[in-house]
Structures are given as C-alpha cells and as structure tokens.
Coordinates of N, CA and C and ligand atoms in Angstrom, one line a residue:
X277 N 32.2 63.3 -10.9 CA 32.3 62.0 -10.3 C 32.6 62.1 -8.8
X278 N 31.9 61.5 -8.0 CA 32.1 61.6 -6.5 C 33.2 60.7 -6.1
X279 N 34.2 61.3 -5.3 CA 35.2 60.4 -4.7 C 34.5 59.8 -3.5
X280 N 35.0 58.6 -3.1 CA 34.4 57.9 -2.0 C 35.1 58.1 -0.7
X281 N 36.4 58.5 -0.8 CA 37.2 58.7 0.4 C 37.7 60.2 0.5
X282 N 38.1 60.6 1.7 CA 38.7 61.9 1.9 C 38.0 63.0 1.2
X283 N 36.7 63.2 1.5 CA 36.0 64.4 1.0 C 35.0 64.8 2.1
X284 N 34.4 65.9 1.9 CA 33.5 66.4 2.9 C 32.1 65.7 2.6
X285 N 31.8 64.6 3.2 CA 30.7 63.9 2.9 C 29.4 64.6 3.3
X286 N 29.5 65.5 4.3 CA 28.3 66.3 4.7 C 27.8 67.0 3.5
X287 N 28.6 67.5 2.6 CA 28.2 68.2 1.4 C 27.4 67.3 0.4
X288 N 27.9 66.0 0.4 CA 27.2 65.0 -0.5 C 25.7 64.9 0.0
X289 N 25.6 64.7 1.3 CA 24.3 64.5 1.9 C 23.4 65.7 1.7
X290 N 24.0 66.8 2.0 CA 23.2 68.1 1.9 C 22.7 68.3 0.5
X291 N 23.6 68.1 -0.5 CA 23.2 68.4 -1.9 C 22.2 67.3 -2.3
X292 N 22.3 66.0 -1.9 CA 21.3 65.0 -2.2 C 19.9 65.3 -1.7
X293 N 19.9 65.8 -0.5 CA 18.6 66.1 0.1 C 18.0 67.4 -0.6
X294 N 18.8 68.3 -0.9 CA 18.3 69.5 -1.6 C 17.7 69.1 -3.0
X295 N 18.5 68.3 -3.7 CA 18.0 67.8 -5.0 C 16.7 67.1 -4.8
X296 N 16.6 66.2 -3.8 CA 15.4 65.4 -3.6 C 14.2 66.3 -3.3
X297 N 14.4 67.4 -2.5 CA 13.3 68.2 -2.2 C 12.8 69.0 -3.5
X298 N 13.8 69.5 -4.2 CA 13.5 70.2 -5.4 C 12.7 69.3 -6.4
X299 N 13.2 68.1 -6.6 CA 12.7 67.2 -7.5 C 11.2 66.8 -7.1
X300 N 11.0 66.5 -5.9 CA 9.6 66.2 -5.4 C 8.7 67.4 -5.6
X301 N 9.2 68.6 -5.3 CA 8.4 69.8 -5.5 C 7.9 69.9 -6.9
X302 N 8.9 69.8 -7.8 CA 8.6 69.9 -9.2 C 7.6 68.9 -9.7
X303 N 7.7 67.7 -9.2 CA 6.8 66.6 -9.6 C 5.5 66.5 -8.8
X304 N 5.3 67.5 -7.9 CA 4.1 67.5 -7.0 C 4.1 66.3 -6.1
X305 N 5.2 65.7 -5.8 CA 5.3 64.6 -4.9 C 5.7 65.0 -3.5
X306 N 5.4 64.2 -2.5 CA 5.7 64.6 -1.2 C 6.9 63.8 -0.7
X307 N 7.9 64.5 -0.2 CA 9.1 63.8 0.4 C 8.7 63.7 1.9
X308 N 7.9 62.6 2.2 CA 7.5 62.4 3.5 C 8.6 62.1 4.5
X309 N 8.4 62.2 5.8 CA 9.4 62.0 6.8 C 10.2 60.7 6.5
X310 N 9.4 59.6 6.3 CA 10.1 58.3 6.2 C 10.9 58.2 4.9
X311 N 10.4 58.8 3.8 CA 11.1 58.9 2.6 C 12.4 59.6 2.7
X312 N 12.3 60.8 3.4 CA 13.4 61.7 3.6 C 14.5 61.0 4.4
X313 N 14.0 60.4 5.5 CA 15.0 59.8 6.5 C 15.6 58.6 5.8
X314 N 14.9 57.8 5.0 CA 15.4 56.7 4.3 C 16.5 57.1 3.4
X315 N 16.3 58.2 2.7 CA 17.3 58.7 1.7 C 18.5 59.2 2.5
X316 N 18.3 59.8 3.6 CA 19.4 60.3 4.4 C 20.2 59.1 4.9
X317 N 19.6 58.1 5.4 CA 20.3 56.9 5.9 C 21.1 56.2 4.8
X318 N 20.4 56.1 3.6 CA 21.2 55.5 2.5 C 22.4 56.3 2.1
X319 N 22.3 57.7 2.3 CA 23.4 58.5 2.0 C 24.4 58.6 3.1
X320 N 24.3 57.9 4.2 CA 25.2 58.0 5.3 C 26.7 57.7 4.8
X321 N 26.8 56.9 3.8 CA 28.1 56.7 3.2 C 28.0 56.3 1.7
X322 N 29.1 56.1 1.1 CA 29.0 55.6 -0.3 C 29.0 54.1 -0.4
X323 N 28.7 53.5 0.7 CA 28.5 52.0 0.7 C 27.0 51.8 0.6
X324 N 26.6 51.0 -0.3 CA 25.2 50.7 -0.5 C 24.6 50.1 0.8
X325 N 23.3 50.4 1.1 CA 22.7 50.0 2.3 C 21.6 49.0 1.9
X326 N 21.6 47.9 2.6 CA 20.5 46.8 2.4 C 19.2 47.2 3.0
X327 N 18.1 46.7 2.5 CA 16.8 47.0 3.0 C 16.6 46.7 4.5
X328 N 17.2 45.6 4.9 CA 17.1 45.2 6.3 C 17.9 46.0 7.2
X329 N 19.0 46.5 6.7 CA 19.8 47.5 7.5 C 19.0 48.8 7.7
X330 N 18.4 49.2 6.6 CA 17.6 50.4 6.6 C 16.4 50.2 7.6
X331 N 15.8 49.1 7.5 CA 14.6 48.8 8.3 C 15.0 48.9 9.8
X332 N 16.2 48.3 10.1 CA 16.6 48.2 11.5 C 16.9 49.7 12.0
X333 N 17.5 50.5 11.2 CA 17.8 51.9 11.6 C 16.6 52.7 11.8
X334 N 15.6 52.5 10.9 CA 14.3 53.2 11.1 C 13.6 52.8 12.3
X335 N 13.6 51.5 12.6 CA 13.0 51.0 13.8 C 13.6 51.6 15.1
X336 N 14.9 51.7 15.1 CA 15.7 52.3 16.2 C 15.2 53.7 16.5
X337 N 14.9 54.4 15.4 CA 14.5 55.8 15.5 C 13.0 56.0 15.7
X338 N 12.3 54.9 15.9 CA 10.9 55.0 16.2 C 10.0 55.2 15.0
X339 N 10.5 55.0 13.8 CA 9.6 55.1 12.6 C 8.7 53.8 12.5
X340 N 7.6 54.0 11.8 CA 6.9 52.8 11.5 C 7.7 52.0 10.5
X341 N 8.4 50.9 11.0 CA 9.4 50.3 10.1 C 8.9 48.9 9.6
X342 N 7.6 48.8 9.6 CA 7.0 47.5 9.0 C 7.6 47.4 7.6
X343 N 8.0 46.2 7.2 CA 8.6 46.1 5.8 C 7.8 46.8 4.7
X344 N 6.5 46.7 4.6 CA 5.8 47.4 3.5 C 6.1 48.9 3.5
X345 N 6.1 49.5 4.6 CA 6.4 50.9 4.7 C 7.8 51.3 4.1
X346 N 8.7 50.4 4.6 CA 10.1 50.7 4.1 C 10.2 50.4 2.6
X347 N 9.6 49.3 2.2 CA 9.7 49.0 0.7 C 9.0 50.0 -0.1
X348 N 7.9 50.6 0.4 CA 7.2 51.6 -0.4 C 8.1 52.9 -0.5
X349 N 8.8 53.2 0.6 CA 9.7 54.3 0.6 C 10.8 54.1 -0.4
X350 N 11.4 52.9 -0.4 CA 12.4 52.5 -1.3 C 11.9 52.6 -2.8
X351 N 10.7 52.1 -3.0 CA 10.2 52.1 -4.4 C 10.0 53.6 -4.8
X352 N 9.6 54.4 -3.9 CA 9.4 55.8 -4.3 C 10.7 56.4 -4.7
X353 N 11.7 56.2 -3.8 CA 13.1 56.8 -4.0 C 13.7 56.3 -5.3
X354 N 13.4 55.0 -5.6 CA 13.9 54.4 -6.9 C 13.3 55.0 -8.1
X355 N 11.9 55.1 -8.0 CA 11.2 55.6 -9.2 C 11.5 57.1 -9.4
X356 N 11.8 57.8 -8.3 CA 12.1 59.2 -8.5 C 13.5 59.4 -9.0
X357 N 14.3 58.3 -9.0 CA 15.7 58.3 -9.5 C 16.6 58.9 -8.4
X358 N 16.2 58.9 -7.2 CA 17.0 59.4 -6.1 C 18.0 58.4 -5.6
X359 N 17.7 57.1 -5.8 CA 18.6 56.1 -5.4 C 18.7 55.0 -6.5
X360 N 19.7 54.2 -6.5 CA 19.8 53.1 -7.4 C 19.9 51.8 -6.6
X361 N 19.5 50.7 -7.2 CA 19.7 49.4 -6.6 C 21.0 48.8 -7.2
X362 N 21.9 48.5 -6.3 CA 23.1 47.8 -6.8 C 22.8 46.3 -6.7
X363 N 22.5 45.6 -7.8 CA 21.9 44.3 -7.8 C 22.9 43.3 -7.1
X364 N 24.2 43.4 -7.5 CA 25.1 42.4 -7.0 C 25.3 42.4 -5.5
X365 N 25.0 43.6 -4.9 CA 25.1 43.7 -3.4 C 23.7 43.6 -2.8
X366 N 22.7 43.6 -3.6 CA 21.3 43.6 -3.1 C 21.1 44.8 -2.1
X367 N 21.6 46.0 -2.5 CA 21.5 47.1 -1.6 C 21.4 48.4 -2.4
X368 N 21.1 49.5 -1.7 CA 20.7 50.7 -2.3 C 21.8 51.8 -2.1
X369 N 21.9 52.6 -3.2 CA 23.0 53.6 -3.2 C 22.3 55.0 -3.6
X370 N 22.7 56.0 -2.9 CA 22.2 57.3 -3.2 C 22.7 57.8 -4.6
X371 N 21.9 58.5 -5.4 CA 22.4 58.9 -6.7 C 22.8 60.4 -6.6
X372 N 24.0 60.8 -7.1 CA 24.4 62.1 -7.0 C 24.0 63.0 -8.1
X373 N 23.4 62.4 -9.2 CA 22.9 63.2 -10.3 C 21.5 62.8 -10.6
X374 N 20.7 62.8 -9.6 CA 19.3 62.4 -9.7 C 18.5 63.4 -10.7
X375 N 19.0 64.6 -10.9 CA 18.3 65.5 -11.7 C 18.6 65.4 -13.2
X376 N 19.5 64.4 -13.5 CA 19.7 64.2 -14.9 C 19.3 62.7 -15.3
X377 N 18.7 62.6 -16.4 CA 18.3 61.2 -16.9 C 19.6 60.5 -17.2
X378 N 19.8 59.3 -16.6 CA 21.0 58.5 -16.9 C 20.8 57.0 -16.4
X379 N 21.7 56.2 -16.9 CA 21.7 54.8 -16.5 C 22.8 54.7 -15.4
X380 N 22.8 53.7 -14.6 CA 23.8 53.6 -13.5 C 24.9 52.7 -13.9
X381 N 26.1 53.3 -13.9 CA 27.3 52.5 -14.1 C 28.1 52.5 -12.9
X382 N 28.3 51.4 -12.2 CA 28.9 51.4 -10.9 C 30.2 50.7 -10.8
X383 N 31.2 51.4 -10.2 CA 32.5 50.8 -9.9 C 32.4 50.4 -8.4
X384 N 32.5 49.1 -8.1 CA 32.3 48.6 -6.8 C 33.7 48.2 -6.2
X385 N 34.1 48.7 -5.1 CA 35.4 48.4 -4.5 C 35.2 47.1 -3.7
X386 N 36.0 46.1 -4.1 CA 35.9 44.8 -3.4 C 36.4 44.8 -2.0
X387 N 37.3 45.8 -1.7 CA 37.9 45.9 -0.4 C 37.1 46.7 0.6
X388 N 36.6 47.9 0.3 CA 35.9 48.8 1.2 C 34.4 48.8 0.9
X389 N 34.0 48.2 -0.2 CA 32.6 48.2 -0.6 C 32.0 49.5 -0.9
X390 N 32.8 50.6 -1.1 CA 32.3 51.8 -1.5 C 32.0 51.7 -3.0
X391 N 31.0 52.4 -3.4 CA 30.6 52.3 -4.8 C 30.6 53.7 -5.4
X392 N 31.2 53.8 -6.6 CA 31.3 55.1 -7.3 C 30.4 55.0 -8.6
X393 N 29.6 56.0 -8.8 CA 28.8 55.9 -10.0 C 29.4 56.8 -11.1
X394 N 29.5 56.2 -12.3 CA 30.0 56.9 -13.5 C 28.8 57.5 -14.2
X395 N 28.9 58.7 -14.6 CA 27.7 59.4 -15.2 C 27.8 59.6 -16.7
X396 N 28.6 58.8 -17.4 CA 28.8 59.1 -18.8 C 27.7 58.4 -19.6
X397 N 26.8 59.2 -20.1 CA 25.7 58.6 -20.9 C 26.2 58.0 -22.2
X398 N 27.4 58.5 -22.7 CA 27.9 58.0 -24.0 C 28.3 56.5 -23.9
X399 N 28.6 56.0 -22.7 CA 28.9 54.6 -22.6 C 27.7 53.8 -22.9
X400 N 26.6 54.3 -22.4 CA 25.3 53.6 -22.7 C 24.9 53.7 -24.1
X401 N 25.1 54.9 -24.7 CA 24.7 55.0 -26.1 C 25.6 54.1 -27.0
X402 N 26.9 54.0 -26.7 CA 27.7 53.1 -27.6 C 27.4 51.6 -27.3
X403 N 27.1 51.3 -26.1 CA 26.7 49.9 -25.8 C 25.4 49.5 -26.5
X404 N 24.4 50.4 -26.5 CA 23.2 50.1 -27.1 C 23.4 49.9 -28.6
X405 N 24.2 50.8 -29.2 CA 24.5 50.7 -30.7 C 25.2 49.4 -31.0
X406 N 26.2 49.1 -30.2 CA 27.0 47.8 -30.5 C 26.1 46.6 -30.4
X407 N 25.3 46.6 -29.3 CA 24.4 45.4 -29.1 C 23.4 45.3 -30.3
X408 N 22.9 46.5 -30.7 CA 21.9 46.5 -31.8 C 22.5 45.9 -33.1
X409 N 23.8 46.1 -33.3 CA 24.4 45.5 -34.5 C 24.3 44.0 -34.5
X410 N 24.2 43.5 -33.3 CA 24.0 42.0 -33.2 C 22.5 41.7 -33.0
X411 N 21.7 42.6 -33.2 CA 20.2 42.4 -33.1 C 19.8 42.2 -31.6
X412 N 20.6 42.7 -30.7 CA 20.3 42.5 -29.3 C 19.8 43.8 -28.7
X413 N 18.7 43.7 -27.9 CA 18.2 44.9 -27.2 C 18.6 44.8 -25.7
X414 N 19.4 45.8 -25.3 CA 19.7 45.8 -23.8 C 18.6 46.4 -23.0
X415 N 18.2 45.7 -22.0 CA 17.2 46.2 -21.1 C 17.6 46.5 -19.7
X416 N 18.8 46.1 -19.4 CA 19.3 46.3 -18.0 C 19.5 47.8 -17.8
X417 N 19.3 48.3 -16.6 CA 19.5 49.7 -16.3 C 20.8 50.0 -15.7
X418 N 21.5 49.0 -15.2 CA 22.7 49.2 -14.5 C 23.8 48.3 -15.0
X419 N 25.1 48.7 -14.9 CA 26.2 47.9 -15.1 C 27.1 48.0 -13.9
X420 N 27.5 46.8 -13.4 CA 28.3 46.8 -12.1 C 29.6 46.2 -12.4
X421 N 30.7 47.0 -12.1 CA 32.0 46.5 -12.3 C 32.8 46.5 -10.9
X422 N 33.5 45.4 -10.7 CA 34.2 45.3 -9.4 C 35.7 45.5 -9.6
X423 N 36.3 46.0 -8.5 CA 37.7 46.2 -8.6 C 38.2 46.9 -7.3
X424 N 39.2 47.7 -7.3 CA 39.7 48.4 -6.2 C 39.7 49.9 -6.4
X425 N 39.2 50.6 -5.4 CA 39.1 52.1 -5.5 C 40.5 52.7 -5.3
X426 N 40.7 53.9 -5.6 CA 42.0 54.6 -5.5 C 42.6 54.5 -4.1
X427 N 41.8 54.7 -3.1 CA 42.3 54.6 -1.7 C 42.8 53.2 -1.3
X428 N 42.0 52.2 -1.7 CA 42.4 50.8 -1.4 C 43.6 50.4 -2.2
X429 N 43.7 50.9 -3.5 CA 44.8 50.6 -4.3 C 46.1 51.1 -3.7
X430 N 46.0 52.3 -3.2 CA 47.1 53.0 -2.5 C 47.6 52.2 -1.3
X431 N 46.6 51.7 -0.5 CA 46.9 51.0 0.6 C 47.6 49.7 0.3
X432 N 47.1 49.0 -0.8 CA 47.6 47.8 -1.2 C 49.1 48.0 -1.7
X433 N 49.3 49.1 -2.4 CA 50.6 49.4 -2.9 C 51.6 49.6 -1.8
X434 N 51.2 50.4 -0.8 CA 52.1 50.7 0.3 C 52.3 49.4 1.2
X435 N 51.3 48.5 1.3 CA 51.5 47.3 2.0 C 52.5 46.4 1.2
X436 N 52.5 46.4 -0.1 CA 53.4 45.7 -0.9 C 54.8 46.2 -0.7
X437 N 54.9 47.6 -0.6 CA 56.3 48.1 -0.4 C 56.9 47.7 0.9
X438 N 56.0 47.7 2.0 CA 56.5 47.3 3.3 C 57.0 45.9 3.2
X439 N 56.2 45.1 2.5 CA 56.5 43.7 2.3 C 57.9 43.5 1.7
X440 N 58.1 44.4 0.6 CA 59.4 44.3 -0.1 C 60.5 44.7 0.8
X441 N 60.3 45.7 1.7 CA 61.4 46.1 2.6 C 61.7 45.0 3.5
X442 N 60.7 44.3 4.0 CA 60.8 43.3 5.0 C 61.6 42.1 4.4
X443 N 61.5 41.9 3.1 CA 62.1 40.7 2.5 C 63.6 40.9 2.3
Ligands
ZN597 ZN1 30.3 61.7 -0.1
ZN598 ZN1 22.7 57.8 -10.7
ZN599 ZN1 38.0 50.7 -1.6

C-alpha cells in the first residue's frame, strides 16, 4: 500500500513509468510522448488530476492539447490499467499495481485530497459473493471511501491537543 505523505515520491513516479513501459512493450502498444507525459503528470502527486488540469499542463508544455488528444491519451491509460478514474472527484489517479488484475478500492482524504488505493482482491471477491446471495450482480469497478488519512488525522489530533491546553 502506498503512503501518500512523507515518502520518496520520485520512486513512485519512476516505478510507475517503468511499469507502463514494460506493459506497453508486452502488449505491443506504444507509450507515445503524450501518453507518457500524461501519465507522468497524473503521477505528480497522490491527488487525482482532472482532465482539464491535465489539458492545461500539456498546453503549457506545447503538446497538442486539443481535448480529443487528451481524452484519447486518458482512454488509453485507463484501458491499459495504468490509471483509475476516481468518479466522486471526476479525476484520474495513477495506479501503483498496474501489472496485477484488480479492482480499485480508494480511500479518499477529505482534508488533503490524497487518495490511497487498497489492493486487496479478497474484498472484491467477498462483496461479489455477498451481493450474489441477494441475486445482485455488481458491475462497478471502483469503491470510493472518504475519511482522513494518517497525516491529516495526526494534524487534527495535535490541533485538538493545543486547543485543550488553551482551554
Ligand atoms: Zn508517492
Ligand atoms: Zn489500481
Ligand atoms: Zn489527508
């Protein structure tokens, strides 16, 4: 599980790009410049990036940033499993385990908007089984849960303590 704060994020980006290149090579796909740069921009942080933010950044860098180009790049990255769409934020998140088949389970921090992905396939398996008992077939690919991440919780707790001292 990737932490969202206090880690060497350069390593996250590096390993995501390496995975993307290997994956594309295996599938005989091309990681074109705009696809690669889009992936890199989405990976700038663990905060999902909206299509329009991506578009603006690509335009700044002189890419052909016409919406169809950008949406095609996003579609490619999505179908290759290199990114996920976080529906509730209408934004895109890099996937740290693109080389394994999985569904996306997201923990979304309400305070810093970082998103952590859980990779436990067994959650999915047990949900499918439970739903099936009720004759229900789950078709969603993602589950999004909101709350506070460890770093924001810590901040909240220390703010509470200061408040207590002041009182
Ligand atoms: Zn990181
Ligand atoms: Zn993923
Ligand atoms: Zn947070």
